CSV table of C-alpha atoms in Angstrom, one decimal:
chain,number,residue,atom,x,y,z
A,12,MET,CA,-3.2,-13.3,26.1
A,13,VAL,CA,-3.2,-9.6,25.1
A,14,LYS,CA,0.0,-9.9,23.3
A,15,LEU,CA,-1.0,-13.0,21.6
A,16,LYS,CA,-4.1,-11.2,20.1
A,17,VAL,CA,-1.9,-8.3,18.9
A,18,LYS,CA,0.2,-10.6,17.4
A,19,HIS,CA,-2.7,-12.5,15.6
A,20,LEU,CA,-4.2,-9.0,14.3
A,21,SER,CA,-0.7,-7.9,13.0
A,22,THR,CA,-0.5,-11.4,10.8
A,23,ALA,CA,-4.1,-11.0,9.6
A,24,LEU,CA,-3.6,-7.6,8.5
A,25,THR,CA,-0.7,-8.2,6.9
A,26,VAL,CA,-2.3,-11.2,4.9
A,27,LEU,CA,-5.2,-9.1,4.1
A,28,TYR,CA,-2.9,-6.3,2.7
A,29,ILE,CA,-1.0,-8.7,0.6
A,30,LEU,CA,-4.2,-10.2,-0.7
A,31,GLY,CA,-5.8,-7.0,-1.5
A,32,ILE,CA,-2.7,-5.7,-3.3
A,33,ILE,CA,-2.1,-8.9,-5.6
A,34,PRO,CA,-5.0,-8.0,-8.1
A,35,ILE,CA,-3.7,-4.4,-8.2
A,36,VAL,CA,-0.2,-5.5,-9.2
A,37,ILE,CA,-1.4,-8.2,-11.7
A,38,LEU,CA,-3.6,-5.6,-13.6
A,39,GLY,CA,-0.4,-3.6,-13.9
A,40,PHE,CA,0.7,-6.0,-16.4
A,41,TYR,CA,-1.7,-5.1,-18.7
A,42,ASN,CA,-0.8,-1.2,-18.7
A,43,PHE,CA,0.7,0.9,-21.3
A,44,PRO,CA,2.4,4.3,-21.5
A,45,SER,CA,0.5,7.5,-22.3
A,46,ALA,CA,0.9,11.3,-22.8
A,47,ASP,CA,3.9,12.7,-20.6
A,48,ASP,CA,5.1,9.0,-20.5
A,49,PHE,CA,6.3,9.8,-24.1
A,50,SER,CA,7.2,13.4,-23.9
A,51,MET,CA,9.1,13.7,-20.4
A,52,ALA,CA,11.1,10.4,-21.4
A,53,LEU,CA,11.7,11.1,-24.9
A,54,GLU,CA,15.3,12.1,-24.9
A,55,THR,CA,16.1,9.1,-22.4
A,56,HIS,CA,14.4,6.8,-24.9
A,57,GLN,CA,16.3,8.3,-27.6
A,58,LYS,CA,19.7,7.8,-25.7
A,59,PHE,CA,18.9,4.1,-25.0
A,60,ALA,CA,17.8,3.5,-28.8
A,61,SER,CA,20.8,5.1,-30.2
A,62,THR,CA,23.3,3.5,-28.0
A,63,GLY,CA,21.8,0.2,-26.6
A,64,ASN,CA,23.5,1.2,-23.3
A,65,VAL,CA,21.3,1.2,-20.2
A,66,PHE,CA,23.7,3.2,-18.0
A,67,ALA,CA,24.1,5.9,-20.7
A,68,ALA,CA,20.3,6.1,-20.5
A,69,LEU,CA,20.1,6.4,-16.7
A,70,ALA,CA,22.9,8.9,-16.9
A,71,HIS,CA,20.9,11.1,-19.4
A,72,GLY,CA,17.8,10.5,-17.3
A,73,LEU,CA,19.6,12.2,-14.5
A,74,TYR,CA,20.4,15.1,-16.9
A,75,MET,CA,17.2,15.6,-18.0
A,76,GLY,CA,16.3,16.3,-14.4
A,77,TYR,CA,18.6,19.6,-14.8
A,78,TRP,CA,17.3,20.2,-18.4
A,79,TYR,CA,13.8,20.6,-16.9
A,80,TYR,CA,14.9,22.5,-13.9
A,81,MET,CA,16.5,25.2,-16.2
A,82,ASN,CA,13.9,25.0,-19.0
A,83,TRP,CA,10.6,23.8,-17.6
A,84,THR,CA,10.0,23.1,-13.9
A,85,GLY,CA,11.8,23.3,-10.8
A,86,TYR,CA,11.4,20.0,-9.0
A,87,PHE,CA,14.5,18.5,-10.4
A,88,PHE,CA,14.4,15.2,-8.4
A,89,SER,CA,10.8,14.5,-9.8
A,90,ALA,CA,11.9,15.5,-13.0
A,91,ALA,CA,14.7,13.1,-13.4
A,92,LEU,CA,12.7,10.2,-12.2
A,93,THR,CA,10.0,10.9,-14.7
A,94,ALA,CA,12.5,10.9,-17.3
A,95,LEU,CA,13.4,7.4,-16.4
A,96,CYS,CA,10.2,5.8,-17.4
A,97,PRO,CA,10.8,1.9,-17.4
A,98,ALA,CA,9.1,1.8,-20.7
A,99,VAL,CA,12.4,3.6,-22.4
A,100,PHE,CA,13.8,0.5,-22.4
A,101,THR,CA,11.0,-1.6,-23.6
A,102,GLU,CA,7.2,-1.2,-23.2
A,103,GLY,CA,7.2,-4.5,-21.4
A,104,LEU,CA,8.7,-3.0,-18.2
A,105,TYR,CA,5.8,-0.3,-18.1
A,106,SER,CA,4.0,-2.9,-15.8
A,107,LEU,CA,6.6,-2.0,-13.0
A,108,THR,CA,4.8,1.1,-12.4
A,109,THR,CA,2.2,-0.3,-10.0
A,110,VAL,CA,4.9,-2.3,-8.2
A,111,ILE,CA,7.3,0.6,-7.6
A,112,MET,CA,4.5,2.8,-6.2
A,113,LEU,CA,3.2,0.2,-3.9
A,114,ALA,CA,6.6,-0.7,-2.8
A,115,SER,CA,7.4,3.1,-2.0
A,116,LEU,CA,4.1,3.3,-0.1
A,117,THR,CA,4.5,0.0,1.9
A,118,PHE,CA,8.0,0.4,2.7
A,119,GLY,CA,7.4,4.0,3.5
A,120,ALA,CA,4.6,3.3,5.9
A,121,LEU,CA,6.0,0.6,7.6
A,122,PHE,CA,9.3,2.3,8.0
A,123,PHE,CA,7.8,5.4,9.5
A,124,PHE,CA,5.6,3.6,12.0
A,125,ASP,CA,8.4,1.5,13.0
A,126,ALA,CA,10.7,4.4,13.7
A,127,ALA,CA,7.5,6.4,15.4
A,128,LEU,CA,6.0,3.5,17.5
A,129,ALA,CA,8.4,0.8,18.0
A,130,ARG,CA,11.9,2.9,18.5
A,131,LYS,CA,10.4,6.4,19.4
A,132,LEU,CA,7.6,5.3,21.9
A,133,GLY,CA,8.9,1.9,22.7
A,134,LEU,CA,6.0,-0.4,21.4
A,135,PRO,CA,6.2,-3.9,20.3
A,136,ARG,CA,6.9,-4.0,16.4
A,137,GLU,CA,3.4,-5.6,15.8
A,138,ASN,CA,1.8,-2.6,17.2
A,139,ALA,CA,3.6,-0.5,14.5
A,140,ARG,CA,3.1,-2.9,12.0
A,141,ILE,CA,-0.6,-2.9,12.7
A,142,VAL,CA,-1.0,1.0,12.5
A,143,ALA,CA,0.9,1.0,9.4
A,144,PHE,CA,-1.2,-1.4,7.9
A,145,LEU,CA,-4.4,0.1,9.0
A,146,THR,CA,-2.9,3.5,7.3
A,147,LEU,CA,-2.3,1.7,3.9
A,148,LEU,CA,-5.6,-0.1,3.4
A,149,PRO,CA,-7.7,3.1,3.4
A,150,MET,CA,-4.8,5.0,1.4
A,151,ILE,CA,-4.9,2.5,-1.4
A,152,GLU,CA,-8.2,0.6,-1.1
A,153,SER,CA,-10.4,3.8,-0.3
A,154,MET,CA,-8.7,6.0,-2.6
A,155,PRO,CA,-11.2,8.0,-4.5
A,156,VAL,CA,-12.5,6.6,-7.7
A,157,GLY,CA,-11.4,7.2,-11.1
A,158,GLY,CA,-8.4,9.8,-11.6
A,159,PRO,CA,-6.7,9.5,-8.4
A,160,ARG,CA,-6.3,5.8,-8.6
A,161,ASN,CA,-5.1,5.8,-12.2
A,162,GLU,CA,-2.7,8.5,-11.5
A,163,ALA,CA,-1.4,7.0,-8.3
A,164,PHE,CA,-0.6,3.6,-9.4
A,165,TYR,CA,-0.9,3.1,-13.1
A,166,TRP,CA,0.2,6.3,-14.9
A,167,TYR,CA,4.0,6.4,-14.4
A,168,SER,CA,4.7,10.4,-15.2
A,169,GLY,CA,2.0,11.3,-12.3
A,170,SER,CA,2.5,8.3,-9.9
A,171,ILE,CA,6.5,8.9,-9.8
A,172,ASN,CA,6.0,12.6,-9.0
A,173,TYR,CA,3.4,12.3,-6.3
A,174,CYS,CA,2.5,8.9,-5.1
A,175,PHE,CA,6.3,7.8,-5.0
A,176,MET,CA,7.4,10.9,-3.6
A,177,PHE,CA,4.9,10.6,-0.9
A,178,GLY,CA,6.1,7.2,0.1
A,179,LEU,CA,9.8,8.6,0.0
A,180,GLY,CA,8.3,11.1,2.2
A,181,LEU,CA,7.5,8.9,4.8
A,182,ILE,CA,10.8,7.1,4.7
A,183,TYR,CA,12.5,10.7,5.2
A,184,ALA,CA,10.2,11.3,8.3
A,185,GLY,CA,11.1,8.0,9.9
A,186,MET,CA,14.9,8.6,9.4
A,187,ILE,CA,14.3,12.1,11.2
A,188,LEU,CA,12.5,10.0,14.1
A,189,ARG,CA,15.3,7.6,14.3
A,190,LEU,CA,17.9,10.9,14.5
A,191,SER,CA,15.9,12.2,17.1
A,192,GLU,CA,16.4,9.2,19.2
A,193,ARG,CA,20.3,9.4,19.1
A,194,ARG,CA,22.3,11.0,21.8
A,195,PRO,CA,25.6,12.6,21.0
A,196,GLU,CA,27.8,9.9,21.9
A,197,GLN,CA,25.4,7.5,19.8
A,198,LYS,CA,25.7,9.8,16.6
A,199,ASN,CA,25.1,7.7,13.6
A,200,THR,CA,27.1,10.0,11.1
A,201,ALA,CA,26.0,7.7,8.1
A,202,LEU,CA,22.3,8.1,9.1
A,203,LEU,CA,22.8,11.8,9.4
A,204,ILE,CA,24.5,12.2,6.0
A,205,GLY,CA,21.7,10.2,4.4
A,206,THR,CA,18.9,11.8,5.9
A,207,SER,CA,20.3,15.3,4.8
A,208,VAL,CA,21.1,14.0,1.3
A,209,PHE,CA,17.6,12.2,1.1
A,210,GLY,CA,16.1,15.8,2.5
A,211,LEU,CA,17.9,17.8,-0.1
A,212,LEU,CA,16.7,15.5,-3.0
A,213,LEU,CA,13.0,15.6,-1.7
A,214,GLY,CA,13.3,19.1,-1.6
A,215,GLY,CA,13.1,19.0,-5.3
A,216,ALA,CA,10.0,16.6,-5.2
A,217,ASN,CA,6.6,17.9,-6.5
A,218,TYR,CA,5.8,21.2,-4.3
A,219,MET,CA,3.0,19.6,-2.4
A,220,THR,CA,5.5,17.0,-1.0
A,221,ALA,CA,8.3,19.3,-0.8
A,222,LEU,CA,6.5,22.0,1.2
A,223,SER,CA,4.8,19.3,3.7
A,224,LEU,CA,8.2,18.1,4.3
A,225,ALA,CA,9.7,21.4,4.7
A,226,VAL,CA,7.3,21.9,7.4
A,227,VAL,CA,7.9,18.7,9.0
A,228,SER,CA,11.7,18.9,8.9
A,229,ALA,CA,11.4,22.6,10.8
A,230,SER,CA,9.1,21.4,13.3
A,231,PHE,CA,11.3,18.3,13.9
A,232,ALA,CA,14.4,20.5,14.3
A,233,VAL,CA,12.7,23.2,16.6
A,234,MET,CA,11.1,20.6,18.9
A,235,ASP,CA,14.2,18.6,19.3
A,236,ILE,CA,16.3,21.5,20.1
A,237,LEU,CA,13.6,22.8,22.8
A,238,VAL,CA,13.3,19.1,24.4
A,239,ARG,CA,16.9,18.7,24.6
A,240,ARG,CA,17.6,22.2,26.3
A,241,LYS,CA,14.7,21.5,28.5
A,242,SER,CA,15.6,18.1,29.7
A,243,ASP,CA,19.8,18.8,29.5
A,244,LYS,CA,21.4,21.9,28.1
A,245,LYS,CA,24.6,19.7,27.5
A,246,THR,CA,22.9,17.4,25.1
A,247,LYS,CA,23.1,18.7,21.5
A,248,SER,CA,20.5,18.5,18.7
A,249,TYR,CA,21.4,17.5,15.0
A,250,LEU,CA,18.1,17.5,13.4
A,251,TRP,CA,18.6,20.9,12.0
A,252,ILE,CA,21.1,19.5,9.6
A,253,PRO,CA,18.8,17.6,7.4
A,254,ALA,CA,16.2,20.3,7.9
A,255,ILE,CA,18.6,22.7,6.5
A,256,PHE,CA,19.3,20.7,3.5
A,257,ASN,CA,15.6,19.9,3.1
A,258,LEU,CA,15.1,23.5,3.0
A,259,LEU,CA,17.6,24.4,0.6
A,260,GLY,CA,16.3,21.9,-1.9
A,261,LEU,CA,13.1,23.6,-1.8
A,262,ILE,CA,14.5,27.1,-2.2
A,263,THR,CA,16.8,25.5,-5.2
A,264,SER,CA,13.5,23.9,-6.5
A,265,MET,CA,11.5,27.3,-6.1
A,266,ILE,CA,14.1,29.6,-7.6
A,267,ALA,CA,14.4,27.3,-10.7
A,268,PRO,CA,14.9,29.4,-14.3
A,269,GLY,CA,12.3,26.9,-15.8
A,270,ASN,CA,9.6,27.9,-13.4
A,271,SER,CA,9.2,31.3,-14.8
A,272,VAL,CA,8.8,29.7,-18.2
A,273,ARG,CA,5.9,27.6,-17.1
A,274,GLY,CA,4.5,30.2,-14.6
A,275,GLU,CA,3.5,32.3,-17.5
A,276,MET,CA,1.2,29.8,-18.5
A,277,LEU,CA,-0.5,29.7,-15.1
A,278,ASN,CA,-2.9,31.5,-13.1
A,279,SER,CA,-1.5,32.1,-9.6
A,280,MET,CA,-3.7,32.8,-6.7
A,281,ASN,CA,-3.1,35.3,-3.8
A,282,PRO,CA,-1.1,33.3,-1.2
A,283,VAL,CA,-2.9,34.5,1.7
A,284,VAL,CA,-6.5,33.5,-0.2
A,285,ALA,CA,-4.8,30.0,-0.9
A,286,VAL,CA,-4.1,29.3,2.6
A,287,ILE,CA,-7.2,30.2,3.9
A,288,ARG,CA,-9.0,28.0,1.1
A,289,SER,CA,-6.6,25.3,1.7
A,290,ILE,CA,-8.0,25.1,5.5
A,291,TYR,CA,-11.5,25.1,4.1
A,292,HIS,CA,-10.8,22.3,1.4
A,293,VAL,CA,-9.7,19.9,4.3
A,294,PHE,CA,-13.5,20.2,5.5
A,295,ASP,CA,-14.8,20.4,2.0
A,296,LEU,CA,-12.9,17.8,0.0
A,297,CYS,CA,-11.4,15.5,2.7
A,298,ILE,CA,-13.8,15.2,5.4
A,299,ASN,CA,-17.2,16.0,3.5
A,300,GLY,CA,-16.4,14.5,0.2
A,301,GLN,CA,-13.6,11.9,1.1
A,302,LEU,CA,-14.2,10.5,4.4
A,303,LYS,CA,-15.9,7.1,4.0
A,304,TRP,CA,-17.4,4.9,6.6
A,305,GLU,CA,-14.9,2.1,6.6
A,306,VAL,CA,-12.0,4.5,7.2
A,307,ILE,CA,-13.8,5.9,10.5
A,308,VAL,CA,-14.2,1.9,11.4
A,309,MET,CA,-10.1,1.4,10.8
A,310,LEU,CA,-9.5,4.7,12.6
A,311,ALA,CA,-11.3,3.3,15.5
A,312,VAL,CA,-9.4,0.1,15.5
A,313,VAL,CA,-6.2,2.1,15.6
A,314,SER,CA,-7.6,3.9,18.8
A,315,VAL,CA,-8.3,0.9,20.4
A,316,VAL,CA,-4.9,-0.8,19.6
A,317,CYS,CA,-2.8,2.6,20.7
A,318,PHE,CA,-5.1,2.8,23.8
A,319,ALA,CA,-4.5,-0.9,24.8
A,320,ALA,CA,-1.0,-0.4,24.4
A,321,SER,CA,-0.9,3.1,25.9
A,322,GLY,CA,0.7,1.7,29.3
A,323,GLN,CA,3.8,0.4,27.4
A,324,VAL,CA,4.4,4.1,25.9
A,325,GLN,CA,7.8,5.5,27.2
A,326,HIS,CA,6.9,9.3,26.6
A,327,ARG,CA,4.2,10.9,28.3
A,328,PHE,CA,1.7,12.5,25.9
A,329,GLU,CA,0.6,16.2,26.9
A,330,HIS,CA,-1.0,18.2,24.0
A,331,PRO,CA,-3.6,16.4,22.0
A,332,ILE,CA,-5.4,19.5,21.1
A,333,LEU,CA,-2.3,21.2,19.8
A,334,PHE,CA,-1.2,18.1,18.1
A,335,SER,CA,-4.6,17.3,16.6
A,336,VAL,CA,-4.4,20.9,15.1
A,337,PHE,CA,-1.3,20.8,13.9
A,338,CYS,CA,-1.9,17.3,11.7
A,339,PHE,CA,-5.3,19.4,10.5
A,340,LEU,CA,-3.2,22.1,9.2
A,341,MET,CA,-0.7,19.7,7.6
A,342,VAL,CA,-3.4,18.4,5.4
A,343,ALA,CA,-4.0,22.1,4.5
A,344,VAL,CA,0.1,22.5,3.7
A,345,ASN,CA,-0.5,19.8,1.2
A,346,ILE,CA,-3.1,21.6,-0.7
A,347,VAL,CA,-1.7,25.0,-0.8
A,348,PRO,CA,0.9,24.7,-3.6
A,349,PRO,CA,-1.7,23.7,-6.3
A,350,LEU,CA,-3.8,26.3,-5.2
A,351,TYR,CA,-1.6,29.1,-5.1
A,352,ALA,CA,0.0,28.2,-8.5
A,353,THR,CA,-3.2,27.3,-10.5
A,354,GLY,CA,-6.1,28.0,-8.3
A,355,SER,CA,-7.0,24.3,-8.5
A,356,PHE,CA,-6.1,20.8,-7.3
A,357,GLU,CA,-8.1,18.8,-9.6
A,358,ALA,CA,-5.5,16.6,-11.2
A,359,GLY,CA,-5.9,12.9,-10.1
A,360,ARG,CA,-2.4,12.7,-9.0
A,361,MET,CA,-2.8,15.8,-6.5
A,362,VAL,CA,-6.1,14.4,-5.2
A,363,SER,CA,-4.5,11.1,-4.4
A,364,ILE,CA,-1.9,12.6,-2.3
A,365,ILE,CA,-3.9,14.9,-0.4
A,366,TRP,CA,-6.2,11.8,0.3
A,367,MET,CA,-3.2,9.7,1.4
A,368,GLN,CA,-1.7,12.8,3.6
A,369,PHE,CA,-5.2,13.2,5.0
A,370,VAL,CA,-5.6,9.5,6.0
A,371,LEU,CA,-2.0,9.4,7.6
A,372,MET,CA,-2.8,12.6,9.5
A,373,MET,CA,-6.1,11.2,10.8
A,374,VAL,CA,-4.0,8.0,11.7
A,375,LEU,CA,-1.7,10.2,14.0
A,376,ILE,CA,-4.4,12.0,15.6
A,377,ALA,CA,-6.4,8.8,16.6
A,378,MET,CA,-3.0,7.3,17.7
A,379,TYR,CA,-1.9,10.3,19.9
A,380,VAL,CA,-5.4,11.1,21.4
A,381,SER,CA,-5.9,7.4,22.1
A,382,ILE,CA,-2.5,7.0,24.0
A,383,TRP,CA,-3.0,10.4,25.7
A,384,LEU,CA,-6.3,9.0,27.1
A,385,GLY,CA,-4.9,5.7,28.0
A,386,GLN,CA,-2.0,7.3,29.9
A,387,ARG,CA,-4.7,9.0,32.5
A,388,LEU,CA,-6.4,5.6,33.2
A,389,ARG,CA,-4.6,2.5,34.7
A,390,ALA,CA,-2.6,0.6,32.2
A,391,LYS,CA,-4.2,-2.7,33.3
A,392,ASP,CA,-7.7,-1.6,32.2
A,393,CYS,CA,-6.5,-0.1,29.0
A,394,ALA,CA,-4.9,-3.3,28.2
A,395,LYS,CA,-8.3,-5.4,28.3
A,396,ALA,CA,-9.7,-2.7,25.4
A,397,ILE,CA,-7.8,-4.8,22.7
A,398,SER,CA,-11.0,-7.1,22.7
A,399,GLY,CA,-12.9,-4.1,21.3
A,400,VAL,CA,-11.4,-4.8,17.9
A,401,LEU,CA,-13.2,-8.0,17.2
A,402,PRO,CA,-16.8,-6.2,16.6
A,403,LEU,CA,-15.3,-3.6,14.9
A,404,ALA,CA,-13.5,-6.2,12.5
A,405,ALA,CA,-16.9,-7.9,12.0
A,406,LEU,CA,-18.5,-4.6,11.1
A,407,LEU,CA,-15.9,-3.8,8.7
A,408,VAL,CA,-16.0,-7.0,6.9
A,409,THR,CA,-19.8,-7.1,6.7
A,410,GLY,CA,-20.0,-3.7,5.4
A,411,LEU,CA,-17.5,-4.3,2.7
A,412,VAL,CA,-18.9,-7.5,1.3
A,413,LEU,CA,-22.2,-5.4,1.3
A,414,SER,CA,-20.5,-2.4,-0.3
A,415,VAL,CA,-18.9,-4.1,-2.9
A,416,TYR,CA,-21.5,-6.4,-3.7
A,417,VAL,CA,-23.8,-3.1,-4.8
A,418,ASP,CA,-20.6,-1.3,-6.3
A,419,ARG,CA,-17.7,-3.3,-7.5
A,420,ASP,CA,-15.5,-0.2,-7.7
A,421,TYR,CA,-16.0,0.4,-3.9
A,422,ILE,CA,-12.5,-0.5,-3.0
A,423,THR,CA,-9.4,-0.7,-5.4
A,424,SER,CA,-8.8,-4.1,-5.4
A,425,THR,CA,-12.2,-5.1,-6.3
A,426,SER,CA,-12.3,-2.7,-8.9
A,427,ALA,CA,-8.8,-4.2,-10.3
A,428,ILE,CA,-10.6,-7.8,-10.1
A,429,SER,CA,-13.2,-6.5,-12.0
A,430,GLU,CA,-11.5,-5.1,-15.0
A,431,LEU,CA,-9.5,-8.2,-15.2
A,432,MET,CA,-12.3,-10.7,-14.7
A,433,SER,CA,-14.5,-8.5,-17.4
A,434,GLY,CA,-11.8,-9.1,-20.1
A,435,GLU,CA,-11.4,-5.3,-20.4
A,436,ALA,CA,-7.7,-5.4,-19.2
A,437,SER,CA,-7.0,-8.0,-21.7
A,438,VAL,CA,-8.8,-6.5,-24.7
A,439,TYR,CA,-6.9,-3.1,-23.8
A,440,ALA,CA,-3.5,-4.7,-23.6
A,441,SER,CA,-4.4,-6.3,-26.8
A,442,GLU,CA,-5.3,-3.3,-28.6
A,443,ASN,CA,-2.1,-1.7,-27.4
A,444,ARG,CA,0.0,-4.5,-28.5
A,445,GLN,CA,-1.6,-3.9,-32.1
A,446,ARG,CA,-1.0,-0.4,-32.1
A,447,LEU,CA,2.7,-0.8,-31.0
A,448,GLU,CA,3.3,-3.2,-34.1
A,449,ILE,CA,2.2,-0.3,-36.3
A,450,LEU,CA,4.2,2.0,-34.1
A,451,LYS,CA,7.4,0.0,-34.7
A,452,ASP,CA,6.7,-0.7,-38.6
A,453,SER,CA,9.7,1.5,-39.9
A,454,THR,CA,7.5,1.6,-43.1
A,455,ALA,CA,4.5,3.1,-41.8
A,456,LEU,CA,5.9,6.9,-41.2
A,457,ASP,CA,2.3,8.4,-41.2
A,458,ALA,CA,0.9,5.9,-38.3
A,459,GLU,CA,-3.0,5.4,-38.1
A,460,LEU,CA,-4.0,3.9,-34.9
A,461,PRO,CA,-7.1,2.3,-34.2
A,462,ALA,CA,-9.3,3.8,-31.4
A,463,HIS,CA,-9.7,1.8,-28.0
A,464,SER,CA,-12.9,-0.3,-28.1
A,465,VAL,CA,-12.7,-0.2,-23.9
A,466,LYS,CA,-11.2,2.2,-21.5
A,467,PRO,CA,-10.4,0.4,-18.1
A,468,SER,CA,-10.9,3.2,-15.3
A,469,LEU,CA,-7.6,2.1,-13.5
A,470,LEU,CA,-5.6,1.7,-16.6
A,471,TYR,CA,-6.6,4.3,-19.0
A,472,PHE,CA,-5.2,7.8,-18.5
A,473,SER,CA,-5.5,9.6,-22.0
A,474,ASP,CA,-4.9,9.0,-25.7
A,475,ILE,CA,-3.8,10.6,-29.1
A,476,THR,CA,-6.7,12.2,-31.1
A,477,GLU,CA,-7.5,12.7,-34.9
A,478,ASP,CA,-5.5,15.7,-34.8
A,479,THR,CA,-1.8,15.0,-36.0
A,480,GLN,CA,-0.9,18.5,-34.2
A,481,ASP,CA,-2.1,17.6,-30.7
A,482,TRP,CA,0.7,17.5,-28.4
A,483,VAL,CA,0.3,14.0,-27.5
A,484,ASN,CA,0.1,12.8,-31.1
A,485,LYS,CA,3.4,14.7,-31.7
A,486,ALA,CA,5.1,13.3,-28.5
A,487,VAL,CA,4.4,9.7,-29.8
A,488,ALA,CA,5.5,10.5,-33.4
A,489,GLU,CA,8.4,11.7,-32.1
A,490,TYR,CA,9.2,8.8,-29.5
A,491,TYR,CA,8.5,6.2,-32.2
A,492,ASP,CA,10.4,8.4,-35.1
A,493,LYS,CA,7.3,8.9,-37.1
A,494,ASN,CA,6.3,11.8,-39.2
A,495,SER,CA,2.8,11.7,-37.8
A,496,VAL,CA,0.7,9.9,-35.5
A,497,LYS,CA,-3.2,10.0,-35.5
A,498,LEU,CA,-6.3,8.2,-34.2
A,499,VAL,CA,-8.5,6.6,-36.8
A,500,LYS,CA,-12.3,5.8,-35.4
């Protein structure tokens, strides 16, 4: 009976998640490039425009990762993907931005929790899916309003560098977990090589993700060596190999010649101060400023599900306090790079992955502590706790209905529905199509673009100005081969 209920809960959450992301994806079809989408992908676009060859453009995008590494920024992997904005081929493909980001997050979470719960701990896959969707739902739906949502799911240059990399980071962590389960005679060389290459590339992601994964890689490698030596000194550990590659990627990124160029424009913070302030901001930003009631309820559901399944867990959990402190500090690790480099982390794309990493770590804490507690009680009694999900679900549904009734932007899905139903998205798309006609008119060398009458909070990131010398104006002008571009009000 309990297993049947778990299966039903897994199905219900899967359906709920799919229904939730549908309006978010549909809204993406009204999207249009802006700001860095033009500047970072300029050369790739020009390559495609001059050759008409998709593969030549893709190759040039990879080259741009090297160019930016040498001239502007160290994160070579992120820079290469930023130069491969879908709009370089045609503006209509820009709608893939939202699909790409959600796919990365969804597959990443499902892969990670399958590796952690199903493969590592021996729980049924239904349990892994439940925890994965209970992580994804608050990550996406309860993300802070405004810039974080826009820059996580709709602005390609920001989302590919942060949200997408966060999803890949979950996949990498899942690959590490799968490797940790392999005995020497079961060693999967392909998995080892794939994880190592993946780790090297992710060392060249944004520094928030790259540093977090470096800490995770090193921690997994050290723990795996210690555990294997304690259980069987003849058993070898291979996790140090992808850890070395991951750290090598980060070091390569940190010593990039381009960093010195960009660093001259930044005001760096003392590293010790940055670490201390990052820990403070976990309390201030994440717990005090971002933790909503529905997230707490979903964490309670995670706790109930894991508590009920604790009798099936194959590993003994012994260190709830140590694990909780580690997870808490992992949130702080994510905040250190922007604090150190610029003294702030106000950009929406940064806030978005701080939020996602915070949710992930809170879920892991709830999972670990509830299993630890359940293992100290009778497994039969623990299994009955699954019935506690029903009142929590009722509370969640009731509260969300009331919250959305008062504030249409309370969750991301209803915010997307609101922009679609109000017509804002349609007007925004129509005005961008009108602008595109002007930009693609070869006779209009000095393009004057009408101002937007609407600026949907999810779709709109930034715009050109009335100053033809503004960097965004110049980027758009060069992208469309114009002498100048300016906004006309």
